C-alpha positions as protocol buffer text, in pm:
chain_id: "A"
residue {
  index: 1
  type: MET
  ca { x: 2483 y: 8398 z: 12415 }
}
residue {
  index: 2
  type: THR
  ca { x: 2783 y: 8567 z: 12238 }
}
residue {
  index: 3
  type: ASN
  ca { x: 2773 y: 8598 z: 11850 }
}
residue {
  index: 4
  type: THR
  ca { x: 3113 y: 8453 z: 11735 }
}
residue {
  index: 5
  type: THR
  ca { x: 3023 y: 8466 z: 11387 }
}
residue {
  index: 6
  type: SER
  ca { x: 3015 y: 8850 z: 11384 }
}
residue {
  index: 7
  type: THR
  ca { x: 3332 y: 8877 z: 11596 }
}
residue {
  index: 8
  type: GLY
  ca { x: 3531 y: 8656 z: 11345 }
}
residue {
  index: 9
  type: ALA
  ca { x: 3402 y: 8834 z: 11034 }
}
residue {
  index: 10
  type: ALA
  ca { x: 3508 y: 9171 z: 11241 }
}
residue {
  index: 11
  type: GLY
  ca { x: 3862 y: 9018 z: 11294 }
}
residue {
  index: 12
  type: GLU
  ca { x: 3891 y: 8898 z: 10926 }
}
residue {
  index: 13
  type: HIS
  ca { x: 3801 y: 9266 z: 10808 }
}
residue {
  index: 14
  type: HIS
  ca { x: 4047 y: 9397 z: 11041 }
}
residue {
  index: 15
  type: GLY
  ca { x: 4296 y: 9173 z: 10932 }
}
residue {
  index: 16
  type: ALA
  ca { x: 4242 y: 9269 z: 10572 }
}
residue {
  index: 17
  type: GLU
  ca { x: 4283 y: 9632 z: 10636 }
}
residue {
  index: 18
  type: VAL
  ca { x: 4637 y: 9569 z: 10815 }
}
residue {
  index: 19
  type: GLU
  ca { x: 4734 y: 9359 z: 10511 }
}
residue {
  index: 20
  type: ALA
  ca { x: 4641 y: 9641 z: 10259 }
}
residue {
  index: 21
  type: ALA
  ca { x: 4802 y: 9911 z: 10457 }
}
residue {
  index: 22
  type: ILE
  ca { x: 5116 y: 9700 z: 10478 }
}
residue {
  index: 23
  type: ALA
  ca { x: 5097 y: 9650 z: 10099 }
}
residue {
  index: 24
  type: GLY
  ca { x: 5068 y: 10034 z: 10054 }
}
residue {
  index: 25
  type: ILE
  ca { x: 5389 y: 10109 z: 10229 }
}
residue {
  index: 26
  type: ARG
  ca { x: 5588 y: 9859 z: 10047 }
}
residue {
  index: 27
  type: VAL
  ca { x: 5890 y: 10000 z: 9834 }
}
residue {
  index: 28
  type: THR
  ca { x: 6108 y: 9837 z: 9603 }
}
residue {
  index: 29
  type: ALA
  ca { x: 6455 y: 9726 z: 9744 }
}
residue {
  index: 30
  type: PRO
  ca { x: 6763 y: 9945 z: 9607 }
}
residue {
  index: 31
  type: ALA
  ca { x: 6915 y: 9769 z: 9310 }
}
residue {
  index: 32
  type: THR
  ca { x: 7255 y: 9753 z: 9521 }
}
residue {
  index: 33
  type: LEU
  ca { x: 7102 y: 9600 z: 9817 }
}
residue {
  index: 34
  type: LEU
  ca { x: 7175 y: 9246 z: 9687 }
}
residue {
  index: 35
  type: LEU
  ca { x: 7526 y: 9341 z: 9586 }
}
residue {
  index: 36
  type: ARG
  ca { x: 7595 y: 9499 z: 9922 }
}
residue {
  index: 37
  type: THR
  ca { x: 7466 y: 9181 z: 10110 }
}
residue {
  index: 38
  type: LEU
  ca { x: 7666 y: 8967 z: 9900 }
}
residue {
  index: 39
  type: LEU
  ca { x: 7987 y: 9201 z: 9945 }
}
residue {
  index: 40
  type: ALA
  ca { x: 7930 y: 9199 z: 10326 }
}
residue {
  index: 41
  type: THR
  ca { x: 7925 y: 8797 z: 10350 }
}
residue {
  index: 42
  type: GLY
  ca { x: 8227 y: 8772 z: 10125 }
}
residue {
  index: 43
  type: LEU
  ca { x: 8003 y: 8593 z: 9853 }
}
residue {
  index: 44
  type: ALA
  ca { x: 8059 y: 8855 z: 9585 }
}
residue {
  index: 45
  type: ASP
  ca { x: 8325 y: 9104 z: 9493 }
}
residue {
  index: 46
  type: ALA
  ca { x: 8326 y: 9467 z: 9358 }
}
residue {
  index: 47
  type: TYR
  ca { x: 8570 y: 9627 z: 9129 }
}
residue {
  index: 48
  type: ALA
  ca { x: 8716 y: 9980 z: 9012 }
}
residue {
  index: 49
  type: THR
  ca { x: 8991 y: 10134 z: 8826 }
}
residue {
  index: 50
  type: MET
  ca { x: 9270 y: 10312 z: 8994 }
}
residue {
  index: 51
  type: ASP
  ca { x: 9608 y: 10450 z: 8885 }
}
residue {
  index: 52
  type: SER
  ca { x: 9930 y: 10269 z: 8995 }
}
residue {
  index: 53
  type: PRO
  ca { x: 10305 y: 10277 z: 8922 }
}
residue {
  index: 54
  type: ALA
  ca { x: 10232 y: 10006 z: 8653 }
}
residue {
  index: 55
  type: GLY
  ca { x: 9955 y: 10204 z: 8495 }
}
residue {
  index: 56
  type: PRO
  ca { x: 9587 y: 10200 z: 8542 }
}
residue {
  index: 57
  type: VAL
  ca { x: 9485 y: 9862 z: 8719 }
}
residue {
  index: 58
  type: PHE
  ca { x: 9149 y: 9702 z: 8835 }
}
residue {
  index: 59
  type: VAL
  ca { x: 9119 y: 9637 z: 9201 }
}
residue {
  index: 60
  type: ALA
  ca { x: 8853 y: 9399 z: 9322 }
}
residue {
  index: 61
  type: TRP
  ca { x: 8758 y: 9355 z: 9694 }
}
residue {
  index: 62
  type: ASN
  ca { x: 8508 y: 9250 z: 9941 }
}
residue {
  index: 63
  type: THR
  ca { x: 8468 y: 9286 z: 10303 }
}
residue {
  index: 64
  type: ARG
  ca { x: 8749 y: 9034 z: 10379 }
}
residue {
  index: 65
  type: GLY
  ca { x: 9000 y: 9244 z: 10177 }
}
residue {
  index: 66
  type: VAL
  ca { x: 9152 y: 9291 z: 9840 }
}
residue {
  index: 67
  type: SER
  ca { x: 9099 y: 8983 z: 9642 }
}
residue {
  index: 68
  type: MET
  ca { x: 9241 y: 9077 z: 9277 }
}
residue {
  index: 69
  type: ILE
  ca { x: 9455 y: 9328 z: 9094 }
}
residue {
  index: 70
  type: ALA
  ca { x: 9529 y: 9325 z: 8731 }
}
residue {
  index: 71
  type: ARG
  ca { x: 9627 y: 9585 z: 8450 }
}
residue {
  index: 72
  type: ALA
  ca { x: 9304 y: 9750 z: 8339 }
}
residue {
  index: 73
  type: GLY
  ca { x: 9199 y: 9636 z: 7995 }
}
residue {
  index: 74
  type: ASN
  ca { x: 8873 y: 9479 z: 7886 }
}
residue {
  index: 75
  type: PRO
  ca { x: 8636 y: 9470 z: 8179 }
}
residue {
  index: 76
  type: GLY
  ca { x: 8479 y: 9161 z: 8051 }
}
residue {
  index: 77
  type: ALA
  ca { x: 8772 y: 8971 z: 8026 }
}
residue {
  index: 78
  type: PHE
  ca { x: 8878 y: 9078 z: 8377 }
}
residue {
  index: 79
  type: GLU
  ca { x: 8524 y: 8957 z: 8495 }
}
residue {
  index: 80
  type: GLU
  ca { x: 8581 y: 8619 z: 8318 }
}
residue {
  index: 81
  type: GLN
  ca { x: 8934 y: 8586 z: 8467 }
}
residue {
  index: 82
  type: PHE
  ca { x: 8810 y: 8675 z: 8811 }
}
residue {
  index: 83
  type: GLU
  ca { x: 8518 y: 8427 z: 8796 }
}
residue {
  index: 84
  type: ARG
  ca { x: 8740 y: 8140 z: 8625 }
}
residue {
  index: 85
  type: GLU
  ca { x: 9024 y: 8195 z: 8892 }
}
residue {
  index: 86
  type: ILE
  ca { x: 8829 y: 8302 z: 9204 }
}
residue {
  index: 87
  type: GLY
  ca { x: 8488 y: 8145 z: 9157 }
}
residue {
  index: 88
  type: ARG
  ca { x: 8275 y: 8445 z: 9298 }
}
residue {
  index: 89
  type: ARG
  ca { x: 8047 y: 8715 z: 9145 }
}
residue {
  index: 90
  type: LEU
  ca { x: 8197 y: 9035 z: 9026 }
}
residue {
  index: 91
  type: GLU
  ca { x: 8046 y: 9386 z: 8981 }
}
residue {
  index: 92
  type: ARG
  ca { x: 8203 y: 9688 z: 8851 }
}
residue {
  index: 93
  type: VAL
  ca { x: 8126 y: 10023 z: 9056 }
}
residue {
  index: 94
  type: GLN
  ca { x: 8264 y: 10369 z: 8994 }
}
residue {
  index: 95
  type: ALA
  ca { x: 8544 y: 10388 z: 9257 }
}
residue {
  index: 96
  type: LEU
  ca { x: 8699 y: 10211 z: 9551 }
}
residue {
  index: 97
  type: PRO
  ca { x: 8551 y: 10313 z: 9883 }
}
residue {
  index: 98
  type: SER
  ca { x: 8748 y: 10632 z: 9981 }
}
residue {
  index: 99
  type: ARG
  ca { x: 8917 y: 10488 z: 10278 }
}
residue {
  index: 100
  type: LEU
  ca { x: 9028 y: 10178 z: 10080 }
}
residue {
  index: 101
  type: GLY
  ca { x: 9136 y: 10382 z: 9784 }
}
residue {
  index: 102
  type: ARG
  ca { x: 9361 y: 10600 z: 10010 }
}
residue {
  index: 103
  type: ALA
  ca { x: 9506 y: 10291 z: 10195 }
}
residue {
  index: 104
  type: VAL
  ca { x: 9587 y: 10134 z: 9849 }
}
residue {
  index: 105
  type: ALA
  ca { x: 9753 y: 10434 z: 9709 }
}
residue {
  index: 106
  type: ARG
  ca { x: 9962 y: 10485 z: 10026 }
}
residue {
  index: 107
  type: ARG
  ca { x: 10081 y: 10134 z: 10014 }
}
residue {
  index: 108
  type: LEU
  ca { x: 10172 y: 10152 z: 9627 }
}
residue {
  index: 109
  type: ALA
  ca { x: 10373 y: 10457 z: 9733 }
}
residue {
  index: 110
  type: GLY
  ca { x: 10570 y: 10264 z: 9964 }
}
residue {
  index: 111
  type: ASP
  ca { x: 10403 y: 10332 z: 10292 }
}
residue {
  index: 112
  type: ARG
  ca { x: 10436 y: 9995 z: 10483 }
}
residue {
  index: 113
  type: SER
  ca { x: 10261 y: 10128 z: 10802 }
}
residue {
  index: 114
  type: VAL
  ca { x: 9942 y: 10098 z: 10605 }
}
residue {
  index: 115
  type: LEU
  ca { x: 9772 y: 9777 z: 10676 }
}
residue {
  index: 116
  type: ILE
  ca { x: 9533 y: 9637 z: 10394 }
}
residue {
  index: 117
  type: ALA
  ca { x: 9353 y: 9292 z: 10423 }
}
residue {
  index: 118
  type: VAL
  ca { x: 9396 y: 9057 z: 10153 }
}
residue {
  index: 119
  type: ASP
  ca { x: 9153 y: 8779 z: 10065 }
}
residue {
  index: 120
  type: LEU
  ca { x: 9330 y: 8471 z: 9956 }
}
residue {
  index: 121
  type: ARG
  ca { x: 9054 y: 8208 z: 9998 }
}
residue {
  index: 122
  type: GLY
  ca { x: 9125 y: 7933 z: 9749 }
}
residue {
  index: 123
  type: ARG
  ca { x: 9514 y: 7945 z: 9781 }
}
residue {
  index: 124
  type: SER
  ca { x: 9684 y: 7646 z: 9899 }
}
residue {
  index: 125
  type: PRO
  ca { x: 9859 y: 7676 z: 10238 }
}
residue {
  index: 126
  type: PHE
  ca { x: 10219 y: 7677 z: 10053 }
}
residue {
  index: 127
  type: GLU
  ca { x: 10095 y: 7937 z: 9803 }
}
residue {
  index: 128
  type: GLU
  ca { x: 9982 y: 8141 z: 10100 }
}
residue {
  index: 129
  type: ALA
  ca { x: 10297 y: 8100 z: 10283 }
}
residue {
  index: 130
  type: VAL
  ca { x: 10482 y: 8214 z: 9979 }
}
residue {
  index: 131
  type: LEU
  ca { x: 10271 y: 8530 z: 9909 }
}
residue {
  index: 132
  type: ARG
  ca { x: 10264 y: 8640 z: 10277 }
}
residue {
  index: 133
  type: LYS
  ca { x: 10637 y: 8608 z: 10293 }
}
residue {
  index: 134
  type: ALA
  ca { x: 10660 y: 8828 z: 9993 }
}
residue {
  index: 135
  type: LEU
  ca { x: 10466 y: 9090 z: 10174 }
}
residue {
  index: 136
  type: GLU
  ca { x: 10755 y: 9132 z: 10413 }
}
residue {
  index: 137
  type: ILE
  ca { x: 10989 y: 9252 z: 10145 }
}
residue {
  index: 138
  type: PRO
  ca { x: 11040 y: 9618 z: 10194 }
}
residue {
  index: 139
  type: SER
  ca { x: 10967 y: 9869 z: 9919 }
}
residue {
  index: 140
  type: GLY
  ca { x: 11288 y: 9947 z: 9717 }
}
residue {
  index: 141
  type: GLU
  ca { x: 11464 y: 9623 z: 9811 }
}
residue {
  index: 142
  type: VAL
  ca { x: 11439 y: 9278 z: 9630 }
}
residue {
  index: 143
  type: ARG
  ca { x: 11487 y: 8925 z: 9731 }
}
residue {
  index: 144
  type: PRO
  ca { x: 11588 y: 8608 z: 9533 }
}
residue {
  index: 145
  type: TYR
  ca { x: 11348 y: 8313 z: 9503 }
}
residue {
  index: 146
  type: GLY
  ca { x: 11550 y: 8115 z: 9712 }
}
residue {
  index: 147
  type: TRP
  ca { x: 11509 y: 8365 z: 10002 }
}
residue {
  index: 148
  type: ILE
  ca { x: 11144 y: 8303 z: 10011 }
}
residue {
  index: 149
  type: ALA
  ca { x: 11191 y: 7917 z: 9978 }
}
residue {
  index: 150
  type: ALA
  ca { x: 11416 y: 7902 z: 10277 }
}
residue {
  index: 151
  type: GLU
  ca { x: 11229 y: 8178 z: 10486 }
}
residue {
  index: 152
  type: ILE
  ca { x: 10917 y: 7946 z: 10473 }
}
residue {
  index: 153
  type: GLY
  ca { x: 11107 y: 7611 z: 10561 }
}
residue {
  index: 154
  type: ARG
  ca { x: 11102 y: 7473 z: 10210 }
}
residue {
  index: 155
  type: PRO
  ca { x: 11453 y: 7560 z: 10082 }
}
residue {
  index: 156
  type: ASN
  ca { x: 11424 y: 7292 z: 9792 }
}
residue {
  index: 157
  type: ALA
  ca { x: 11094 y: 7439 z: 9664 }
}
residue {
  index: 158
  type: VAL
  ca { x: 11248 y: 7736 z: 9473 }
}
residue {
  index: 159
  type: ARG
  ca { x: 11080 y: 7658 z: 9135 }
}
residue {
  index: 160
  type: ALA
  ca { x: 10717 y: 7605 z: 9333 }
}
residue {
  index: 161
  type: VAL
  ca { x: 10789 y: 7959 z: 9477 }
}
residue {
  index: 162
  type: GLY
  ca { x: 10829 y: 8100 z: 9137 }
}
residue {
  index: 163
  type: THR
  ca { x: 10502 y: 7927 z: 9047 }
}
residue {
  index: 164
  type: ALA
  ca { x: 10323 y: 8051 z: 9329 }
}
residue {
  index: 165
  type: LEU
  ca { x: 10448 y: 8411 z: 9278 }
}
residue {
  index: 166
  type: GLY
  ca { x: 10325 y: 8388 z: 8909 }
}
residue {
  index: 167
  type: ARG
  ca { x: 9974 y: 8307 z: 9029 }
}
residue {
  index: 168
  type: ASN
  ca { x: 9977 y: 8592 z: 9269 }
}
residue {
  index: 169
  type: PRO
  ca { x: 9617 y: 8731 z: 9241 }
}
residue {
  index: 170
  type: ILE
  ca { x: 9720 y: 9076 z: 9415 }
}
residue {
  index: 171
  type: PRO
  ca { x: 10022 y: 9187 z: 9257 }
}
residue {
  index: 172
  type: LEU
  ca { x: 10148 y: 9529 z: 9366 }
}
residue {
  index: 173
  type: LEU
  ca { x: 10019 y: 9485 z: 9712 }
}
residue {
  index: 174
  type: ILE
  ca { x: 10157 y: 9151 z: 9756 }
}
residue {
  index: 175
  type: PRO
  ca { x: 10504 y: 9275 z: 9609 }
}
residue {
  index: 176
  type: CYS
  ca { x: 10607 y: 8983 z: 9366 }
}
residue {
  index: 177
  type: HIS
  ca { x: 10790 y: 9246 z: 9166 }
}
residue {
  index: 178
  type: ARG
  ca { x: 11032 y: 9257 z: 9451 }
}
residue {
  index: 179
  type: VAL
  ca { x: 11147 y: 8889 z: 9398 }
}
residue {
  index: 180
  type: VAL
  ca { x: 11417 y: 8834 z: 9146 }
}
residue {
  index: 181
  type: ARG
  ca { x: 11640 y: 8553 z: 9014 }
}
residue {
  index: 182
  type: SER
  ca { x: 11932 y: 8409 z: 9235 }
}
residue {
  index: 183
  type: ASP
  ca { x: 12194 y: 8561 z: 9021 }
}
residue {
  index: 184
  type: GLY
  ca { x: 12047 y: 8909 z: 9085 }
}
residue {
  index: 185
  type: HIS
  ca { x: 11904 y: 8960 z: 8740 }
}
residue {
  index: 186
  type: ILE
  ca { x: 11536 y: 9088 z: 8755 }
}
residue {
  index: 187
  type: GLY
  ca { x: 11340 y: 8807 z: 8591 }
}
residue {
  index: 188
  type: GLU
  ca { x: 11008 y: 8776 z: 8461 }
}
residue {
  index: 189
  type: TYR
  ca { x: 10676 y: 8947 z: 8602 }
}
residue {
  index: 190
  type: SER
  ca { x: 10336 y: 8801 z: 8548 }
}
residue {
  index: 191
  type: MET
  ca { x: 10166 y: 9158 z: 8542 }
}
residue {
  index: 192
  type: GLY
  ca { x: 10325 y: 9282 z: 8200 }
}
residue {
  index: 193
  type: GLY
  ca { x: 10682 y: 9146 z: 8190 }
}
residue {
  index: 194
  type: PRO
  ca { x: 11015 y: 9268 z: 8275 }
}
residue {
  index: 195
  type: ASP
  ca { x: 10948 y: 9615 z: 8165 }
}
residue {
  index: 196
  type: VAL
  ca { x: 10675 y: 9686 z: 8390 }
}
residue {
  index: 197
  type: LYS
  ca { x: 10876 y: 9504 z: 8671 }
}
residue {
  index: 198
  type: ARG
  ca { x: 11155 y: 9770 z: 8609 }
}
residue {
  index: 199
  type: ARG
  ca { x: 10921 y: 10055 z: 8602 }
}
residue {
  index: 200
  type: VAL
  ca { x: 10758 y: 9955 z: 8940 }
}
residue {
  index: 201
  type: LEU
  ca { x: 11091 y: 9879 z: 9094 }
}
residue {
  index: 202
  type: THR
  ca { x: 11229 y: 10220 z: 8971 }
}
residue {
  index: 203
  type: ALA
  ca { x: 10916 y: 10400 z: 9111 }
}
residue {
  index: 204
  type: GLU
  ca { x: 10993 y: 10243 z: 9459 }
}
residue {
  index: 205
  type: GLY
  ca { x: 11350 y: 10409 z: 9437 }
}
residue {
  index: 206
  type: LEU
  ca { x: 11556 y: 10086 z: 9362 }
}
residue {
  index: 207
  type: ASP
  ca { x: 11877 y: 10167 z: 9195 }
}
residue {
  index: 208
  type: LEU
  ca { x: 11848 y: 9914 z: 8913 }
}
residue {
  index: 209
  type: GLU
  ca { x: 12167 y: 10001 z: 8747 }
}
residue {
  index: 210
  type: ARG
  ca { x: 12375 y: 9956 z: 9062 }
}
residue {
  index: 211
  type: MET
  ca { x: 12197 y: 9609 z: 9103 }
}
residue {
  index: 212
  type: GLU
  ca { x: 12240 y: 9480 z: 8758 }
}
residue {
  index: 213
  type: GLY
  ca { x: 12575 y: 9616 z: 8755 }
}
residue {
  index: 214
  type: LEU
  ca { x: 12663 y: 9422 z: 9084 }
}
residue {
  index: 215
  type: ALA
  ca { x: 12489 y: 9095 z: 8912 }
}
residue {
  index: 216
  type: ARG
  ca { x: 12694 y: 9116 z: 8590 }
}
residue {
  index: 217
  type: ARG
  ca { x: 12994 y: 9111 z: 8817 }
}
residue {
  index: 218
  type: GLY
  ca { x: 12874 y: 8807 z: 9004 }
}
residue {
  index: 219
  type: VAL
  ca { x: 12839 y: 9014 z: 9332 }
}
residue {
  index: 220
  type: ARG
  ca { x: 12573 y: 8857 z: 9567 }
}
residue {
  index: 221
  type: PHE
  ca { x: 12629 y: 8996 z: 9895 }
}
residue {
  index: 222
  type: VAL
  ca { x: 12786 y: 9343 z: 10027 }
}
residue {
  index: 223
  type: GLY
  ca { x: 12958 y: 9391 z: 10350 }
}
residue {
  index: 224
  type: SER
  ca { x: 13104 y: 9659 z: 10559 }
}
residue {
  index: 225
  type: ASP
  ca { x: 13478 y: 9627 z: 10684 }
}
residue {
  index: 226
  type: THR
  ca { x: 13393 y: 9838 z: 10966 }
}
residue {
  index: 227
  type: THR
  ca { x: 13107 y: 9630 z: 11120 }
}
residue {
  index: 228
  type: ARG
  ca { x: 13200 y: 9309 z: 10955 }
}
residue {
  index: 229
  type: ILE
  ca { x: 12848 y: 9231 z: 10863 }
}
residue {
  index: 230
  type: PHE
  ca { x: 12722 y: 9143 z: 10513 }
}
residue {
  index: 231
  type: CYS
  ca { x: 12372 y: 9184 z: 10339 }
}
residue {
  index: 232
  type: MET
  ca { x: 12207 y: 9152 z: 10023 }
}
residue {
  index: 233
  type: PRO
  ca { x: 12276 y: 9459 z: 9775 }
}
residue {
  index: 234
  type: THR
  ca { x: 11953 y: 9614 z: 9810 }
}
residue {
  index: 235
  type: CYS
  ca { x: 11913 y: 9605 z: 10190 }
}
residue {
  index: 236
  type: ARG
  ca { x: 11888 y: 9957 z: 10327 }
}
residue {
  index: 237
  type: HIS
  ca { x: 12171 y: 9891 z: 10565 }
}
residue {
  index: 238
  type: ALA
  ca { x: 12398 y: 9776 z: 10254 }
}
residue {
  index: 239
  type: ARG
  ca { x: 12289 y: 10114 z: 10084 }
}
residue {
  index: 240
  type: ARG
  ca { x: 12442 y: 10307 z: 10388 }
}
residue {
  index: 241
  type: ILE
  ca { x: 12782 y: 10161 z: 10361 }
}
residue {
  index: 242
  type: MET
  ca { x: 13033 y: 10407 z: 10268 }
}
residue {
  index: 243
  type: PRO
  ca { x: 13226 y: 10318 z: 9923 }
}
residue {
  index: 244
  type: LYS
  ca { x: 13564 y: 10302 z: 10086 }
}
residue {
  index: 245
  type: HIS
  ca { x: 13416 y: 10060 z: 10364 }
}
residue {
  index: 246
  type: GLN
  ca { x: 13236 y: 9851 z: 10116 }
}
residue {
  index: 247
  type: VAL
  ca { x: 13346 y: 9482 z: 10063 }
}
residue {
  index: 248
  type: THR
  ca { x: 13177 y: 9242 z: 9790 }
}
residue {
  index: 249
  type: PHE
  ca { x: 13125 y: 8873 z: 9793 }
}
residue {
  index: 250
  type: GLY
  ca { x: 13003 y: 8623 z: 9540 }
}
residue {
  index: 251
  type: SER
  ca { x: 12930 y: 8340 z: 9774 }
}
residue {
  index: 252
  type: LEU
  ca { x: 12894 y: 8236 z: 10124 }
}
residue {
  index: 253
  type: ALA
  ca { x: 13227 y: 8052 z: 10126 }
}
residue {
  index: 254
  type: GLU
  ca { x: 13416 y: 8370 z: 10059 }
}
residue {
  index: 255
  type: ILE
  ca { x: 13230 y: 8528 z: 10365 }
}
residue {
  index: 256
  type: ALA
  ca { x: 13304 y: 8223 z: 10575 }
}
residue {
  index: 257
  type: ARG
  ca { x: 13692 y: 8294 z: 10503 }
}
residue {
  index: 258
  type: ALA
  ca { x: 13650 y: 8667 z: 10584 }
}
residue {
  index: 259
  type: ASN
  ca { x: 13445 y: 8580 z: 10901 }
}
residue {
  index: 260
  type: TYR
  ca { x: 13163 y: 8821 z: 10848 }
}
residue {
  index: 261
  type: ARG
  ca { x: 12819 y: 8803 z: 11012 }
}
residue {
  index: 262
  type: PRO
  ca { x: 12480 y: 8813 z: 10836 }
}
residue {
  index: 263
  type: CYS
  ca { x: 12268 y: 9132 z: 10863 }
}
residue {
  index: 264
  type: HIS
  ca { x: 11964 y: 9035 z: 11103 }
}
residue {
  index: 265
  type: VAL
  ca { x: 11725 y: 9245 z: 10885 }
}
residue {
  index: 266
  type: CYS
  ca { x: 11773 y: 9103 z: 10538 }
}
residue {
  index: 267
  type: ARG
  ca { x: 11897 y: 8762 z: 10650 }
}
residue {
  index: 268
  type: PRO
  ca { x: 12122 y: 8697 z: 10349 }
}
residue {
  index: 269
  type: VAL
  ca { x: 12222 y: 8341 z: 10454 }
}
residue {
  index: 270
  type: ALA
  ca { x: 11853 y: 8247 z: 10340 }
}
residue {
  index: 271
  type: ALA
  ca { x: 11933 y: 8402 z: 9998 }
}
residue {
  index: 272
  type: ALA
  ca { x: 12198 y: 8122 z: 9921 }
}
residue {
  index: 273
  type: ALA
  ca { x: 11952 y: 7842 z: 9945 }
}
């Protein structure tokens, strides 16, 4: 007859030894493990400071993309703003990941070939459409609010476009600084006001003196008497027109009478919305 009692006791003893051995090799999880896990799932964000044409900025990100940029100031105030507007946990770290840091720096320097994911969760479909359209404006050029409204199929929503850009969580990368008033004047800027906006646009190579001079004269469009194509004044094609061939217009009605065609790059008809 088999002694089941002694066998069970031996098994229990062996199990206790295994548990003791496992307990002996336990290690404390790294303090960054929770943050890395939350970042990987998009449930938390990290942020660090970097330089920009607007001065030092805080850049927040997670694995879905960059989620917020603001002028560097009080870290606690930025964290409170992030929690209030974005609603996720935010942790400060020493620096952006090297690859992301290089990509952001290149993009801020005007390199449109660099693709950087952005996390726009929480924005309405209208707000997201406005912000993604602003991404299409090239460095060194500007477009009026009405251009964005018309391009997204909401030509009567110019004021709402301005509100959406004013709530842009990722300025500089989403270049709301490249959106100006319909009369060509520079307008406001949520990340520090007109002076910062002027500094960023100048760093991108925009000739503000020329742009504002044209605006004061009521010029909204520039055409070439050789191609008979008209553009918005800061369009790269407009800047190539030799002075002797340059023609200026204040309205689409003038252009219609002159029988000029719109530039297919800057799409100036939308600017008249």
